Amino acid sequence: MSSETDSRWQTVYHSRGRSQDLTTIVIRPSGIQLTKSKPNELMQALAAAARLSLSEITDSILQPRPQRNLIAVKTFRPSAQQRLLNIRSFLLASTEVPATTYEASPTDSCRSVIHGVPAGTSSHELLSHLISTGAPIIKARMMGSTETALITFEGSFVPRYVLYYQAEYRCHPEPPKAQFCQRCPCHKIGQRKDVCTLPPSTELCQTCSQDLTKLPPGQEHDVLLRHLPQLQRHSSQHLDRVPRKT
């Protein structure tokens, strides 16, 4: 009886790629809130924008991260990786959503920064002239419009120095930082200003979070006058706690 019951069940093993072939592509949409979108709809929209085949979709996994308002897609297919990186926008609920993409750092890697690199240097130029004797360099890029370059090394070892155009640069481990949005009324932790889900035209007061774009014409927003009682009460509470000399 047991053998007849077991014969009706069959374990199906789906062939996946090796873990070392797994690559994570990060997609940052602009102007939408991921908490209001279903994961399957996001996957269908991205697959259509990247023109992924059925086998490429099968070997890909979508992981929405609504707190940071980004999408992570893990895939084993090199062809799918490149097509996902080429996404500049996708169609979601009949709305064209702009997006930026980049490849996430592998798990067995570490990052450091060097200072004093000319702003606007391309990643290709960095990789062409960076030399490291302690650890292989996976990728490098500039951090925004600053003169700081972010370097990703293979493994968990950060060398003390690297050479750039045969000049020695001191490597500093990338310090961890807590990201928070300065545009949200509650300064949302884990979300950056460039991926804020509020409309771009929204301008909030940093003290009271009032939308300044909704003020009547000709009326100015006087934060000090509006919040003077609260500020006075707050300051008096602090003064009462200060020990006085006798």
mmCIF file of C-alpha atoms in Angstrom:
data_model
loop_
_atom_site.group_PDB
_atom_site.id
_atom_site.type_symbol
_atom_site.label_atom_id
_atom_site.label_comp_id
_atom_site.label_asym_id
_atom_site.label_seq_id
_atom_site.Cartn_x
_atom_site.Cartn_y
_atom_site.Cartn_z
ATOM 1 C CA MET A 1 0.000 0.000 0.000
ATOM 2 C CA SER A 2 2.800 2.331 0.875
ATOM 3 C CA SER A 3 4.656 1.638 -2.367
ATOM 4 C CA GLU A 4 1.526 2.335 -4.437
ATOM 5 C CA THR A 5 0.991 5.655 -2.641
ATOM 6 C CA ASP A 6 4.605 6.705 -3.060
ATOM 7 C CA SER A 7 4.590 5.839 -6.761
ATOM 8 C CA ARG A 8 2.012 8.516 -7.418
ATOM 9 C CA TRP A 9 4.344 11.221 -6.128
ATOM 10 C CA GLN A 10 7.377 12.364 -8.025
ATOM 11 C CA THR A 11 9.962 14.903 -6.939
ATOM 12 C CA VAL A 12 10.796 17.273 -9.773
ATOM 13 C CA TYR A 13 14.202 18.930 -9.683
ATOM 14 C CA HIS A 14 14.468 22.128 -11.653
ATOM 15 C CA SER A 15 17.916 22.696 -13.098
ATOM 16 C CA ARG A 16 19.280 26.005 -11.872
ATOM 17 C CA GLY A 17 22.636 27.581 -12.534
ATOM 18 C CA ARG A 18 25.479 27.401 -10.084
ATOM 19 C CA SER A 19 25.506 29.858 -7.205
ATOM 20 C CA GLN A 20 28.681 31.493 -8.488
ATOM 21 C CA ASP A 21 26.879 32.311 -11.749
ATOM 22 C CA LEU A 22 24.090 34.146 -9.938
ATOM 23 C CA THR A 23 24.067 37.886 -10.595
ATOM 24 C CA THR A 24 21.815 40.500 -9.012
ATOM 25 C CA ILE A 25 20.623 43.400 -11.152
ATOM 26 C CA VAL A 26 19.256 46.376 -9.210
ATOM 27 C CA ILE A 27 16.542 48.472 -10.880
ATOM 28 C CA ARG A 28 15.595 51.877 -9.429
ATOM 29 C CA PRO A 29 12.232 53.117 -10.746
ATOM 30 C CA SER A 30 11.333 56.790 -10.577
ATOM 31 C CA GLY A 31 7.956 58.282 -9.724
ATOM 32 C CA ILE A 32 6.162 55.149 -8.483
ATOM 33 C CA GLN A 33 5.611 53.533 -5.099
ATOM 34 C CA LEU A 34 6.444 49.821 -5.128
ATOM 35 C CA THR A 35 4.138 49.073 -2.195
ATOM 36 C CA LYS A 36 1.200 49.747 -4.537
ATOM 37 C CA SER A 37 2.416 47.323 -7.232
ATOM 38 C CA LYS A 38 2.135 43.541 -7.247
ATOM 39 C CA PRO A 39 5.396 41.568 -7.673
ATOM 40 C CA ASN A 40 4.070 39.498 -10.586
ATOM 41 C CA GLU A 41 3.034 42.668 -12.442
ATOM 42 C CA LEU A 42 6.516 44.120 -11.914
ATOM 43 C CA MET A 43 8.132 40.946 -13.241
ATOM 44 C CA GLN A 44 5.922 40.930 -16.326
ATOM 45 C CA ALA A 45 6.634 44.609 -16.996
ATOM 46 C CA LEU A 46 10.405 44.184 -16.646
ATOM 47 C CA ALA A 47 10.437 41.017 -18.751
ATOM 48 C CA ALA A 48 8.580 42.851 -21.513
ATOM 49 C CA ALA A 49 10.905 45.866 -21.315
ATOM 50 C CA ALA A 50 14.020 43.667 -21.424
ATOM 51 C CA ARG A 51 12.491 41.311 -24.020
ATOM 52 C CA LEU A 52 13.392 38.248 -21.978
ATOM 53 C CA SER A 53 12.712 34.810 -23.406
ATOM 54 C CA LEU A 54 10.723 32.181 -21.511
ATOM 55 C CA SER A 55 13.881 30.359 -20.421
ATOM 56 C CA GLU A 56 15.455 33.626 -19.243
ATOM 57 C CA ILE A 57 12.345 34.427 -17.198
ATOM 58 C CA THR A 58 12.399 30.927 -15.690
ATOM 59 C CA ASP A 59 15.993 31.399 -14.535
ATOM 60 C CA SER A 60 15.282 34.799 -12.958
ATOM 61 C CA ILE A 61 13.849 35.748 -9.564
ATOM 62 C CA LEU A 62 12.382 39.167 -8.753
ATOM 63 C CA GLN A 63 12.716 40.527 -5.212
ATOM 64 C CA PRO A 64 10.993 43.894 -4.597
ATOM 65 C CA ARG A 65 12.462 45.999 -1.809
ATOM 66 C CA PRO A 66 9.782 48.606 -1.084
ATOM 67 C CA GLN A 67 11.592 50.246 1.837
ATOM 68 C CA ARG A 68 14.307 51.485 -0.511
ATOM 69 C CA ASN A 69 11.892 51.621 -3.466
ATOM 70 C CA LEU A 70 13.998 49.417 -5.713
ATOM 71 C CA ILE A 71 13.753 46.053 -7.457
ATOM 72 C CA ALA A 72 16.379 43.307 -7.328
ATOM 73 C CA VAL A 73 16.351 40.658 -10.054
ATOM 74 C CA LYS A 74 18.583 37.612 -9.584
ATOM 75 C CA THR A 75 19.399 35.616 -12.696
ATOM 76 C CA PHE A 76 21.768 32.878 -13.871
ATOM 77 C CA ARG A 77 21.609 33.814 -17.557
ATOM 78 C CA PRO A 78 24.337 36.177 -18.880
ATOM 79 C CA SER A 79 22.024 37.202 -21.717
ATOM 80 C CA ALA A 80 19.291 38.155 -19.245
ATOM 81 C CA GLN A 81 21.788 40.112 -17.158
ATOM 82 C CA GLN A 82 22.758 42.299 -20.095
ATOM 83 C CA ARG A 83 19.173 42.835 -21.217
ATOM 84 C CA LEU A 84 18.114 43.862 -17.714
ATOM 85 C CA LEU A 85 21.027 46.291 -17.492
ATOM 86 C CA ASN A 86 19.855 47.923 -20.725
ATOM 87 C CA ILE A 87 16.445 48.832 -19.261
ATOM 88 C CA ARG A 88 15.865 52.595 -19.203
ATOM 89 C CA SER A 89 12.087 52.500 -18.690
ATOM 90 C CA PHE A 90 9.237 50.008 -18.446
ATOM 91 C CA LEU A 91 5.461 50.112 -18.893
ATOM 92 C CA LEU A 92 3.437 49.537 -15.708
ATOM 93 C CA ALA A 93 -0.356 49.987 -15.675
ATOM 94 C CA SER A 94 -0.219 51.975 -18.943
ATOM 95 C CA THR A 95 2.359 54.342 -17.418
ATOM 96 C CA GLU A 96 5.916 54.735 -18.685
ATOM 97 C CA VAL A 97 8.220 54.475 -15.655
ATOM 98 C CA PRO A 98 11.830 55.745 -16.007
ATOM 99 C CA ALA A 99 14.430 53.536 -14.341
ATOM 100 C CA THR A 100 18.160 53.234 -13.748
ATOM 101 C CA THR A 101 19.955 49.893 -13.465
ATOM 102 C CA TYR A 102 23.259 48.602 -12.170
ATOM 103 C CA GLU A 103 24.845 45.309 -11.175
ATOM 104 C CA ALA A 104 25.036 44.642 -7.446
ATOM 105 C CA SER A 105 28.338 43.671 -5.866
ATOM 106 C CA PRO A 106 28.841 39.908 -5.354
ATOM 107 C CA THR A 107 28.571 38.498 -1.852
ATOM 108 C CA ASP A 108 32.239 37.461 -1.688
ATOM 109 C CA SER A 109 33.537 40.998 -2.198
ATOM 110 C CA CYS A 110 34.429 44.129 -0.256
ATOM 111 C CA ARG A 111 34.517 47.812 -1.118
ATOM 112 C CA SER A 112 36.742 50.769 -0.350
ATOM 113 C CA VAL A 113 37.050 54.386 -1.446
ATOM 114 C CA ILE A 114 39.917 56.550 -2.646
ATOM 115 C CA HIS A 115 39.888 60.343 -2.673
ATOM 116 C CA GLY A 116 41.322 62.874 -5.079
ATOM 117 C CA VAL A 117 40.167 61.356 -8.371
ATOM 118 C CA PRO A 118 38.895 63.919 -10.932
ATOM 119 C CA ALA A 119 35.103 64.149 -10.879
ATOM 120 C CA GLY A 120 33.326 62.685 -13.881
ATOM 121 C CA THR A 121 35.884 59.936 -14.505
ATOM 122 C CA SER A 122 34.246 56.993 -16.261
ATOM 123 C CA SER A 123 34.267 53.447 -14.915
ATOM 124 C CA HIS A 124 36.154 52.292 -18.000
ATOM 125 C CA GLU A 125 38.970 54.758 -17.346
ATOM 126 C CA LEU A 126 39.145 53.768 -13.682
ATOM 127 C CA LEU A 127 39.397 50.063 -14.449
ATOM 128 C CA SER A 128 41.956 50.676 -17.193
ATOM 129 C CA HIS A 129 44.398 52.524 -14.917
ATOM 130 C CA LEU A 130 43.776 51.051 -11.455
ATOM 131 C CA ILE A 131 46.351 48.530 -10.206
ATOM 132 C CA SER A 132 46.019 46.478 -7.031
ATOM 133 C CA THR A 133 48.629 43.992 -5.861
ATOM 134 C CA GLY A 134 46.701 42.735 -2.844
ATOM 135 C CA ALA A 135 43.273 41.859 -4.261
ATOM 136 C CA PRO A 136 41.713 41.665 -7.746
ATOM 137 C CA ILE A 137 39.517 44.622 -8.685
ATOM 138 C CA ILE A 138 36.015 43.662 -9.842
ATOM 139 C CA LYS A 139 34.623 47.101 -10.693
ATOM 140 C CA ALA A 140 35.049 50.779 -9.909
ATOM 141 C CA ARG A 141 32.939 53.897 -10.287
ATOM 142 C CA MET A 142 32.784 57.504 -9.140
ATOM 143 C CA MET A 143 30.414 58.429 -6.311
ATOM 144 C CA GLY A 144 28.081 61.002 -7.827
ATOM 145 C CA SER A 145 29.758 64.299 -8.688
ATOM 146 C CA THR A 146 32.413 63.985 -5.965
ATOM 147 C CA GLU A 147 36.137 63.283 -6.316
ATOM 148 C CA THR A 148 35.756 59.948 -4.517
ATOM 149 C CA ALA A 149 35.954 56.625 -6.352
ATOM 150 C CA LEU A 150 34.309 53.450 -5.054
ATOM 151 C CA ILE A 151 36.308 50.273 -5.745
ATOM 152 C CA THR A 152 34.984 46.717 -5.359
ATOM 153 C CA PHE A 153 37.582 44.026 -4.617
ATOM 154 C CA GLU A 154 37.240 40.273 -4.863
ATOM 155 C CA GLY A 155 37.295 38.535 -1.486
ATOM 156 C CA SER A 156 37.271 40.109 1.967
ATOM 157 C CA PHE A 157 40.686 41.817 1.927
ATOM 158 C CA VAL A 158 41.055 45.560 1.299
ATOM 159 C CA PRO A 159 44.608 46.566 0.304
ATOM 160 C CA ARG A 160 46.150 49.582 1.991
ATOM 161 C CA TYR A 161 47.104 51.251 -1.306
ATOM 162 C CA VAL A 162 46.241 51.076 -5.010
ATOM 163 C CA LEU A 163 47.898 52.680 -8.012
ATOM 164 C CA TYR A 164 45.949 54.975 -10.313
ATOM 165 C CA TYR A 165 47.904 56.299 -13.287
ATOM 166 C CA GLN A 166 50.958 54.969 -11.390
ATOM 167 C CA ALA A 167 50.197 57.309 -8.471
ATOM 168 C CA GLU A 168 49.677 55.790 -5.030
ATOM 169 C CA TYR A 169 46.266 56.257 -3.391
ATOM 170 C CA ARG A 170 45.336 55.275 0.161
ATOM 171 C CA CYS A 171 42.352 52.901 0.381
ATOM 172 C CA HIS A 172 39.740 53.621 3.025
ATOM 173 C CA PRO A 173 37.113 50.970 3.876
ATOM 174 C CA GLU A 174 33.658 52.140 2.906
ATOM 175 C CA PRO A 175 31.963 53.300 6.130
ATOM 176 C CA PRO A 176 28.412 52.043 6.744
ATOM 177 C CA LYS A 177 25.788 54.754 6.645
ATOM 178 C CA ALA A 178 22.099 54.974 7.417
ATOM 179 C CA GLN A 179 20.154 56.421 4.514
ATOM 180 C CA PHE A 180 17.119 58.584 5.129
ATOM 181 C CA CYS A 181 14.935 60.656 2.858
ATOM 182 C CA GLN A 182 14.949 64.405 3.424
ATOM 183 C CA ARG A 183 11.808 64.953 1.332
ATOM 184 C CA CYS A 184 9.427 62.643 3.203
ATOM 185 C CA PRO A 185 7.389 64.188 6.058
ATOM 186 C CA CYS A 186 8.745 61.652 8.554
ATOM 187 C CA HIS A 187 12.294 61.474 7.091
ATOM 188 C CA LYS A 188 11.822 57.840 6.111
ATOM 189 C CA ILE A 189 14.776 55.631 7.084
ATOM 190 C CA GLY A 190 16.217 53.412 4.357
ATOM 191 C CA GLN A 191 14.971 55.558 1.463
ATOM 192 C CA ARG A 192 17.089 58.070 -0.375
ATOM 193 C CA LYS A 193 16.052 61.433 -1.729
ATOM 194 C CA ASP A 194 16.650 60.411 -5.349
ATOM 195 C CA VAL A 195 14.164 57.519 -5.092
ATOM 196 C CA CYS A 196 11.523 59.343 -3.037
ATOM 197 C CA THR A 197 7.997 58.390 -4.055
ATOM 198 C CA LEU A 198 6.630 61.919 -3.580
ATOM 199 C CA PRO A 199 6.005 63.921 -6.775
ATOM 200 C CA PRO A 200 9.108 65.851 -7.912
ATOM 201 C CA SER A 201 7.229 69.160 -7.594
ATOM 202 C CA THR A 202 6.556 68.585 -3.884
ATOM 203 C CA GLU A 203 8.450 70.928 -1.562
ATOM 204 C CA LEU A 204 8.111 70.235 2.162
ATOM 205 C CA CYS A 205 9.133 72.376 5.118
ATOM 206 C CA GLN A 206 12.014 70.658 6.919
ATOM 207 C CA THR A 207 10.636 71.790 10.300
ATOM 208 C CA CYS A 208 6.900 71.088 10.116
ATOM 209 C CA SER A 209 6.661 68.983 6.891
ATOM 210 C CA GLN A 210 3.993 71.293 5.414
ATOM 211 C CA ASP A 211 3.681 71.175 1.632
ATOM 212 C CA LEU A 212 4.852 74.629 0.570
ATOM 213 C CA THR A 213 3.444 74.223 -2.943
ATOM 214 C CA LYS A 214 -0.119 74.235 -1.524
ATOM 215 C CA LEU A 215 0.146 77.620 0.183
ATOM 216 C CA PRO A 216 -2.249 80.340 -1.059
ATOM 217 C CA PRO A 217 -0.723 82.742 -3.611
ATOM 218 C CA GLY A 218 1.253 85.514 -1.934
ATOM 219 C CA GLN A 219 1.364 83.820 1.473
ATOM 220 C CA GLU A 220 4.774 83.096 2.967
ATOM 221 C CA HIS A 221 5.570 80.213 5.297
ATOM 222 C CA ASP A 222 7.003 81.669 8.507
ATOM 223 C CA VAL A 223 8.271 78.648 10.432
ATOM 224 C CA LEU A 224 9.458 80.661 13.448
ATOM 225 C CA LEU A 225 6.153 82.512 13.862
ATOM 226 C CA ARG A 226 4.037 79.415 13.368
ATOM 227 C CA HIS A 227 5.982 77.179 15.725
ATOM 228 C CA LEU A 228 7.203 79.755 18.242
ATOM 229 C CA PRO A 229 5.127 78.387 21.181
ATOM 230 C CA GLN A 230 6.362 74.841 20.560
ATOM 231 C CA LEU A 231 9.970 76.003 20.183
ATOM 232 C CA GLN A 232 9.793 78.055 23.376
ATOM 233 C CA ARG A 233 8.295 75.154 25.306
ATOM 234 C CA HIS A 234 10.906 72.753 23.892
ATOM 235 C CA SER A 235 13.803 75.054 24.799
ATOM 236 C CA SER A 236 12.459 75.683 28.313
ATOM 237 C CA GLN A 237 12.315 71.943 28.943
ATOM 238 C CA HIS A 238 15.991 71.668 28.041
ATOM 239 C CA LEU A 239 16.913 74.649 30.233
ATOM 240 C CA ASP A 240 15.157 73.092 33.224
ATOM 241 C CA ARG A 241 17.383 70.031 32.912
ATOM 242 C CA VAL A 242 20.638 72.012 32.906
ATOM 243 C CA PRO A 243 22.207 71.977 36.393
ATOM 244 C CA ARG A 244 22.744 75.457 37.776
ATOM 245 C CA LYS A 245 25.733 76.547 39.808
ATOM 246 C CA THR A 246 24.991 77.520 43.415
#
